[in-house]
Coordinates of C-alpha atoms in Angstrom, one line a residue:
M125 CA -220.3 -141.9 -127.2
N126 CA -219.4 -139.4 -129.9
D127 CA -223.0 -137.8 -129.3
Y128 CA -222.0 -136.8 -125.7
I129 CA -219.0 -135.2 -126.4
L130 CA -220.5 -133.0 -130.0
A131 CA -223.7 -132.5 -127.5
A132 CA -221.3 -130.9 -125.0
I133 CA -219.1 -129.0 -127.6
F134 CA -222.7 -127.4 -129.1
L135 CA -224.5 -126.6 -125.8
L136 CA -220.9 -125.1 -124.7
L137 CA -221.0 -123.0 -128.0
A138 CA -224.7 -122.1 -127.0
V139 CA -223.7 -120.6 -123.8
G140 CA -220.8 -118.7 -125.1
G141 CA -223.3 -116.9 -127.6
V142 CA -225.1 -115.8 -124.4
V143 CA -222.4 -114.5 -123.0
V144 CA -221.3 -112.6 -125.7
R145 CA -224.6 -111.2 -126.6
K146 CA -224.9 -110.4 -122.8
T147 CA -221.5 -108.4 -122.9
Y148 CA -222.9 -106.7 -126.1
N149 CA -226.0 -105.3 -124.2
Y150 CA -224.6 -104.4 -121.1
I151 CA -224.8 -100.4 -122.0
P152 CA -226.9 -99.1 -124.2
A153 CA -225.6 -98.6 -127.7
H154 CA -225.1 -94.9 -127.5
E155 CA -223.2 -94.5 -124.8
L156 CA -220.4 -97.3 -126.0
K157 CA -220.4 -95.0 -128.5
R158 CA -219.2 -92.3 -126.2
R159 CA -217.0 -94.6 -123.6
A160 CA -215.5 -95.5 -127.7
E161 CA -215.1 -92.0 -128.7
H162 CA -213.3 -91.3 -125.1
H163 CA -210.6 -94.2 -125.7
D164 CA -212.1 -96.6 -123.4
P165 CA -210.2 -100.3 -124.2
L166 CA -213.3 -102.4 -123.7
A167 CA -215.6 -100.2 -125.5
S168 CA -213.7 -99.4 -128.0
R169 CA -213.0 -102.7 -128.7
L170 CA -217.0 -104.1 -128.4
Y171 CA -218.1 -101.2 -130.3
P172 CA -217.5 -101.6 -134.2
A173 CA -219.5 -104.9 -133.7
V174 CA -222.6 -103.1 -131.5
A175 CA -222.6 -100.2 -134.5
Y176 CA -224.5 -103.2 -136.4
G177 CA -227.5 -103.2 -134.2
S178 CA -230.1 -104.8 -135.8
S179 CA -228.2 -107.0 -137.9
L180 CA -225.4 -108.1 -134.9
R181 CA -228.8 -109.1 -132.8
V182 CA -230.1 -111.2 -135.8
L183 CA -226.7 -113.1 -136.3
L184 CA -226.4 -114.1 -132.6
W185 CA -229.6 -115.5 -132.3
L186 CA -229.0 -117.5 -135.1
Y187 CA -226.3 -118.9 -133.6
I188 CA -227.5 -119.4 -130.2
G189 CA -230.8 -121.0 -132.0
L190 CA -228.7 -123.3 -134.0
M191 CA -226.6 -124.6 -131.5
T192 CA -228.9 -125.2 -129.0
A193 CA -230.7 -127.6 -131.9
A194 CA -228.2 -129.2 -132.7
T195 CA -227.6 -130.3 -128.7
I196 CA -231.2 -131.0 -128.3
I197 CA -230.8 -133.7 -131.5
L198 CA -227.7 -135.2 -129.9
L199 CA -229.2 -135.5 -126.7
A200 CA -232.3 -136.9 -128.0
R201 CA -230.5 -139.6 -130.5
A202 CA -228.2 -140.6 -127.0
L203 CA -230.7 -140.7 -124.4
P204 CA -234.6 -141.4 -123.7
V205 CA -236.9 -138.4 -124.3
W206 CA -237.6 -137.9 -120.6
A207 CA -234.2 -137.9 -119.9
S208 CA -233.1 -135.5 -122.7
L209 CA -235.7 -132.9 -121.1
L210 CA -234.3 -133.3 -117.6
I211 CA -231.1 -132.4 -119.5
V212 CA -231.8 -129.6 -121.4
G213 CA -234.5 -128.0 -119.3
P214 CA -232.4 -126.6 -116.0
L215 CA -229.8 -125.9 -118.9
L216 CA -232.2 -124.1 -121.5
W217 CA -233.2 -121.6 -118.2
A218 CA -229.9 -121.1 -117.4
A219 CA -228.4 -119.8 -121.0
F220 CA -231.3 -118.0 -122.0
S221 CA -233.1 -116.7 -118.1
W222 CA -230.3 -116.9 -115.4
L223 CA -227.1 -116.1 -117.5
P224 CA -228.3 -113.0 -118.9
A225 CA -229.4 -111.2 -116.6
S226 CA -225.8 -112.1 -114.5
R227 CA -223.2 -109.4 -114.5
V228 CA -220.9 -109.2 -117.0
T229 CA -217.8 -110.8 -116.0
V230 CA -213.9 -110.6 -117.0
V231 CA -213.6 -114.0 -118.5
G232 CA -217.2 -113.1 -120.7
A233 CA -215.7 -109.6 -121.7
R234 CA -212.0 -111.5 -122.4
L235 CA -214.2 -114.2 -124.7
T236 CA -216.6 -111.1 -126.5
V237 CA -213.2 -109.1 -127.0
I238 CA -211.6 -112.6 -129.2
V239 CA -214.9 -112.9 -131.4
T240 CA -215.6 -109.3 -132.1
P241 CA -212.8 -109.2 -134.5
F242 CA -214.6 -112.6 -136.4
I243 CA -217.9 -111.3 -136.1
T244 CA -217.2 -107.8 -137.5
G245 CA -216.1 -109.6 -140.5
L246 CA -218.9 -111.5 -141.5
L247 CA -221.5 -108.4 -140.9
N248 CA -219.8 -107.1 -142.7
Y249 CA -220.9 -109.4 -145.4
L250 CA -223.4 -110.0 -144.0
H251 CA -225.3 -106.8 -143.3
P252 CA -226.9 -106.0 -146.2
L253 CA -229.4 -109.5 -146.3
L254 CA -229.6 -109.5 -141.7
G255 CA -230.6 -105.8 -142.1
R256 CA -233.6 -106.4 -144.6
S257 CA -234.5 -109.2 -142.7
S258 CA -234.5 -107.0 -139.3
M259 CA -236.2 -104.5 -141.1
V260 CA -239.2 -106.7 -142.9
V261 CA -239.7 -108.2 -139.1
H262 CA -239.8 -105.0 -137.1
N263 CA -242.2 -103.6 -139.9
H264 CA -244.6 -106.6 -140.2
A265 CA -244.1 -107.5 -136.2
H266 CA -245.1 -103.5 -135.1
I267 CA -242.8 -103.9 -132.7
Q268 CA -242.6 -100.7 -130.0
E269 CA -240.5 -100.6 -127.1
H270 CA -242.2 -99.1 -124.0
T271 CA -240.4 -97.1 -121.8
G272 CA -242.1 -98.8 -119.1
L273 CA -243.5 -95.0 -117.9
F274 CA -246.8 -94.5 -117.1
E275 CA -247.2 -91.2 -115.1
R276 CA -245.2 -88.6 -112.9
G277 CA -244.3 -90.8 -109.9
D278 CA -242.7 -93.6 -112.2
L279 CA -240.5 -90.6 -113.7
I280 CA -239.6 -89.1 -110.5
E281 CA -238.7 -93.0 -109.0
L282 CA -236.2 -93.3 -112.5
I283 CA -234.6 -89.6 -111.4
E284 CA -234.5 -91.3 -107.6
Q285 CA -232.6 -94.5 -109.3
Q286 CA -229.8 -92.2 -111.0
Q287 CA -229.3 -90.6 -108.2
R288 CA -227.9 -93.7 -106.7
Q289 CA -226.2 -95.3 -110.0
P290 CA -222.7 -95.0 -109.4
D291 CA -221.8 -94.4 -112.9
S292 CA -224.2 -91.5 -113.9
R293 CA -222.2 -88.9 -115.5
L294 CA -225.9 -86.0 -114.2
S295 CA -224.9 -83.6 -111.5
E296 CA -227.0 -84.1 -108.3
E297 CA -227.8 -80.8 -109.2
E298 CA -229.2 -81.5 -112.3
L299 CA -231.3 -84.6 -111.3
E300 CA -232.6 -82.4 -108.2
A301 CA -233.8 -79.6 -110.8
A302 CA -235.9 -82.3 -112.8
R303 CA -237.4 -83.8 -109.4
R304 CA -238.2 -80.1 -108.8
A305 CA -239.5 -79.1 -112.1
L306 CA -241.8 -82.5 -111.9
N307 CA -242.9 -81.4 -108.6
F308 CA -243.7 -77.6 -108.9
S309 CA -247.1 -77.6 -110.2
E310 CA -248.3 -79.2 -106.7
Y311 CA -247.0 -76.8 -104.6
K312 CA -249.0 -73.7 -103.3
V313 CA -248.0 -70.1 -102.9
S314 CA -248.3 -71.1 -99.1
D315 CA -245.8 -73.8 -99.4
V316 CA -243.2 -71.3 -99.8
L317 CA -244.2 -67.4 -99.0
V318 CA -242.5 -65.6 -96.5
P319 CA -244.6 -65.5 -93.5
R320 CA -246.2 -62.1 -91.8
K321 CA -244.5 -61.9 -88.7
A322 CA -241.3 -62.8 -90.7
I323 CA -241.2 -59.1 -92.8
K324 CA -240.3 -55.9 -91.7
T325 CA -242.6 -52.8 -92.6
I326 CA -242.3 -49.0 -92.5
L327 CA -243.9 -45.8 -93.3
A328 CA -243.4 -43.8 -96.7
K329 CA -242.4 -41.3 -94.6
D330 CA -239.5 -42.2 -92.7
T331 CA -236.3 -41.0 -93.4
V332 CA -233.6 -43.1 -96.0
G333 CA -230.3 -43.1 -94.1
P334 CA -227.8 -45.4 -92.9
V335 CA -229.4 -46.7 -89.6
L336 CA -232.1 -47.7 -92.1
I337 CA -230.2 -49.4 -94.6
D338 CA -228.2 -50.7 -91.7
E339 CA -231.8 -52.7 -90.6
L340 CA -232.7 -53.5 -94.1
H341 CA -229.2 -55.5 -94.9
K342 CA -230.0 -57.2 -91.4
N343 CA -233.3 -58.2 -92.2
G344 CA -232.1 -60.0 -95.1
L345 CA -234.8 -61.0 -97.4
G346 CA -234.7 -57.7 -100.0
Y347 CA -237.8 -56.5 -99.8
V348 CA -239.8 -54.4 -96.9
L349 CA -243.7 -53.4 -97.2
V350 CA -244.2 -49.6 -97.1
R351 CA -247.7 -48.4 -95.4
D352 CA -249.0 -44.4 -94.9
G353 CA -249.7 -44.6 -91.3
P354 CA -248.9 -47.5 -89.2
K355 CA -252.7 -49.6 -89.5
D356 CA -253.1 -48.0 -93.2
E357 CA -253.1 -50.2 -96.0
F358 CA -249.7 -51.0 -98.1
V359 CA -248.7 -48.3 -100.6
G360 CA -245.9 -49.8 -101.8
S361 CA -242.4 -52.0 -101.6
L362 CA -239.1 -51.1 -101.1
A363 CA -236.1 -53.2 -102.2
F364 CA -233.0 -53.1 -100.7
K365 CA -230.8 -53.1 -104.0
S366 CA -232.1 -50.2 -104.9
L367 CA -230.5 -48.0 -101.9
D368 CA -226.6 -47.4 -101.6
L369 CA -224.8 -45.7 -98.9
H370 CA -225.1 -42.3 -100.4
S371 CA -229.0 -42.6 -100.9
N372 CA -231.0 -40.2 -98.9
G373 CA -234.5 -38.6 -98.4
K374 CA -237.4 -40.0 -97.5
V375 CA -239.0 -43.6 -98.2
H376 CA -241.5 -42.6 -100.7
D377 CA -238.7 -41.2 -103.0
F378 CA -237.2 -44.9 -103.4
M379 CA -240.2 -47.0 -103.2
D380 CA -242.1 -48.6 -106.1
K381 CA -245.5 -48.1 -105.5
G382 CA -247.6 -51.2 -107.5
I383 CA -249.2 -53.1 -105.0
Y384 CA -250.3 -56.6 -106.3
Y385 CA -251.7 -59.5 -104.8
V386 CA -251.6 -63.6 -104.7
H387 CA -253.8 -66.1 -103.1
A388 CA -252.4 -68.5 -100.9
D389 CA -253.9 -71.3 -102.3
D390 CA -253.1 -70.5 -105.9
S391 CA -250.8 -72.9 -107.9
L392 CA -247.1 -71.7 -108.5
N393 CA -247.4 -71.8 -112.3
Q394 CA -250.3 -69.5 -111.2
A395 CA -248.0 -67.2 -109.3
L396 CA -245.6 -67.5 -111.6
H397 CA -247.9 -66.5 -114.6
A398 CA -248.8 -63.2 -112.5
F399 CA -245.8 -62.7 -111.7
F400 CA -244.9 -62.6 -116.0
T401 CA -247.6 -60.7 -116.4
T402 CA -247.2 -58.0 -114.1
H403 CA -243.4 -57.6 -114.5
Q404 CA -242.7 -57.1 -110.3
P405 CA -240.7 -59.1 -108.3
L406 CA -242.9 -59.1 -105.0
F407 CA -246.5 -59.9 -104.6
I408 CA -248.8 -59.5 -101.4
V409 CA -250.0 -62.9 -100.6
V410 CA -254.0 -63.1 -99.1
N411 CA -256.5 -65.6 -98.0
S412 CA -260.0 -65.7 -98.4
F413 CA -260.9 -63.0 -95.8
E414 CA -258.5 -60.5 -97.7
E415 CA -255.7 -61.1 -94.9
Y416 CA -252.6 -59.9 -95.0
V417 CA -250.4 -63.8 -94.7
G418 CA -247.2 -63.1 -96.1
I419 CA -245.7 -62.1 -99.5
I420 CA -243.8 -64.7 -102.5
T421 CA -240.5 -63.4 -104.5
I422 CA -239.7 -64.4 -108.3
E423 CA -236.6 -65.6 -106.2
G424 CA -238.7 -67.6 -104.0
I425 CA -240.4 -69.0 -107.0
I426 CA -236.8 -69.7 -108.6
K427 CA -235.3 -71.2 -105.6
Q428 CA -238.7 -73.8 -105.3
L429 CA -238.1 -74.8 -108.8
L430 CA -234.6 -74.9 -109.0
G431 CA -233.4 -75.4 -105.5
H432 CA -231.0 -72.4 -105.7
V433 CA -230.9 -69.2 -107.9
P434 CA -228.0 -70.3 -110.2
G435 CA -225.2 -67.7 -111.2
D436 CA -222.6 -66.5 -109.4
D437 CA -222.0 -63.3 -107.2
F438 CA -221.7 -61.4 -110.4
E439 CA -224.3 -57.7 -110.2
S440 CA -222.2 -55.5 -112.6
Y441 CA -224.8 -55.9 -115.5
H442 CA -224.5 -52.4 -115.8
H443 CA -221.1 -52.2 -117.1
I444 CA -220.6 -52.9 -120.3
S445 CA -216.5 -54.0 -119.7
A446 CA -217.4 -55.9 -116.5
V447 CA -219.5 -57.5 -118.5
A448 CA -217.7 -58.2 -121.6
R449 CA -214.5 -58.9 -119.2
R450 CA -216.5 -62.2 -117.9
H451 CA -215.6 -64.6 -121.0
P452 CA -211.8 -64.3 -122.5
K453 CA -211.4 -62.6 -125.8
P454 CA -211.2 -65.1 -129.2
E455 CA -207.7 -64.9 -130.3
K456 CA -207.4 -63.1 -133.4
A457 CA -206.6 -65.1 -136.9
K458 CA -202.7 -64.8 -137.9
P459 CA -202.7 -62.4 -140.9
A460 CA -202.0 -64.7 -143.8
K461 CA -198.5 -64.3 -145.2
T462 CA -197.7 -62.4 -148.9
T463 CA -196.0 -64.8 -151.0
K464 CA -192.7 -62.9 -152.6
K465 CA -194.1 -63.1 -155.8
K466 CA -196.7 -61.1 -154.7
E467 CA -194.3 -58.7 -153.2
D468 CA -192.2 -58.2 -156.0
Q469 CA -195.2 -57.8 -158.5
A470 CA -196.4 -55.3 -155.7
E471 CA -193.0 -53.3 -155.9
K472 CA -192.6 -53.1 -159.3
P473 CA -192.9 -49.5 -160.6
N474 CA -196.3 -49.0 -162.8
E475 CA -194.3 -48.4 -166.8
E476 CA -197.5 -46.8 -168.1
N477 CA -197.2 -44.3 -164.8
G478 CA -193.2 -43.2 -165.5
G479 CA -191.7 -45.4 -163.2
A480 CA -193.7 -44.5 -160.0
A481 CA -195.5 -47.3 -158.7
E482 CA -199.8 -46.7 -158.6
E483 CA -201.0 -46.8 -154.9
P484 CA -204.0 -47.9 -154.4
E485 CA -207.4 -45.7 -154.2
A486 CA -208.1 -45.2 -150.5
K487 CA -212.1 -46.1 -150.0
P488 CA -214.0 -44.1 -147.2
E489 CA -214.7 -46.0 -144.3
E490 CA -218.3 -47.3 -143.6
S491 CA -219.9 -46.8 -140.8
K492 CA -221.3 -49.7 -138.9
D493 CA -224.2 -47.9 -137.7
T494 CA -227.4 -47.1 -139.8
P495 CA -228.3 -44.1 -140.9
V496 CA -231.0 -42.0 -139.1
K497 CA -233.4 -40.3 -141.7
T498 CA -234.5 -37.3 -139.9
D499 CA -236.8 -34.5 -141.5
G500 CA -233.6 -32.4 -143.2
K501 CA -230.9 -34.9 -143.7
V502 CA -229.0 -38.0 -143.0
V503 CA -227.8 -38.5 -139.2
E504 CA -224.9 -41.2 -139.3

């Protein structure tokens, strides 16, 4: 009878060890540390033990192993072998397979909080030994944790899973940008171009005035293509932002005369390389028959990459004062207080100079600009 009671006690102790281990591992250690730093009550109590890392894992596995072995030995003494296996088998499955995969319960969390000070005290003395033992096993076993990721699709699935995770602190915008970046190389110019029928064309000899500016504003694309004649080749492009209400003259006075082309079947990586190579904001898209099918802009590529063009509506980058006001001024450090003793010494007359206080020699103000050397002189 005593063997049954002791076996039940050891089994409960083993199950308790599994529950404690599961509670410690319910979130990664680095996340537990972040929550503890933000004064999360449960994380603040659990992290002192979790911070021991492999030493905590070795200690818990030793404890669970000893309690399980004691349970099996006591049951084998009191029951036939086949009966012991029938009892121990399901119990081991529940303790080591089902229980660790279940959710953390309130009871388990409370139990772990209660035993954590005792475990932390043990680890404070056993950490050097347990840590070295864990390191020896790790070095000889060549254990390497696998990420479970094999190709880009696996990473995209991970991002989509993160989007559904309730406690995720990654914003939808950040996750969407990561997903788009992974898929960026799969898109072609034809996927993001502005089609030919949506693009307005004007003539180089057209007059720039309120009517034309209003039409460009309504068009909403930001760019129009320029021809010499209705059926001639393109000779340039005109950006709406290069005009204002006071602009007047002919289109050829304001247009960008650079004309560059990309193929509709080029990848967006190739198109992005073309933008950086030529420093042009707009490309005309053609097909294999040299037919004009649309345009592509750097804004269109960035929108495909990030989902939107980042930033606010600020446009006054040419005004230094406007840019400076975008961020608050740093607070100036308060001047150090002069002690009374130093003030008395400063006010004490210099006896060697006839009782008059000696004034410090004024130093010439140093220029912050770098002198420029010319043929005859140095210009400050």
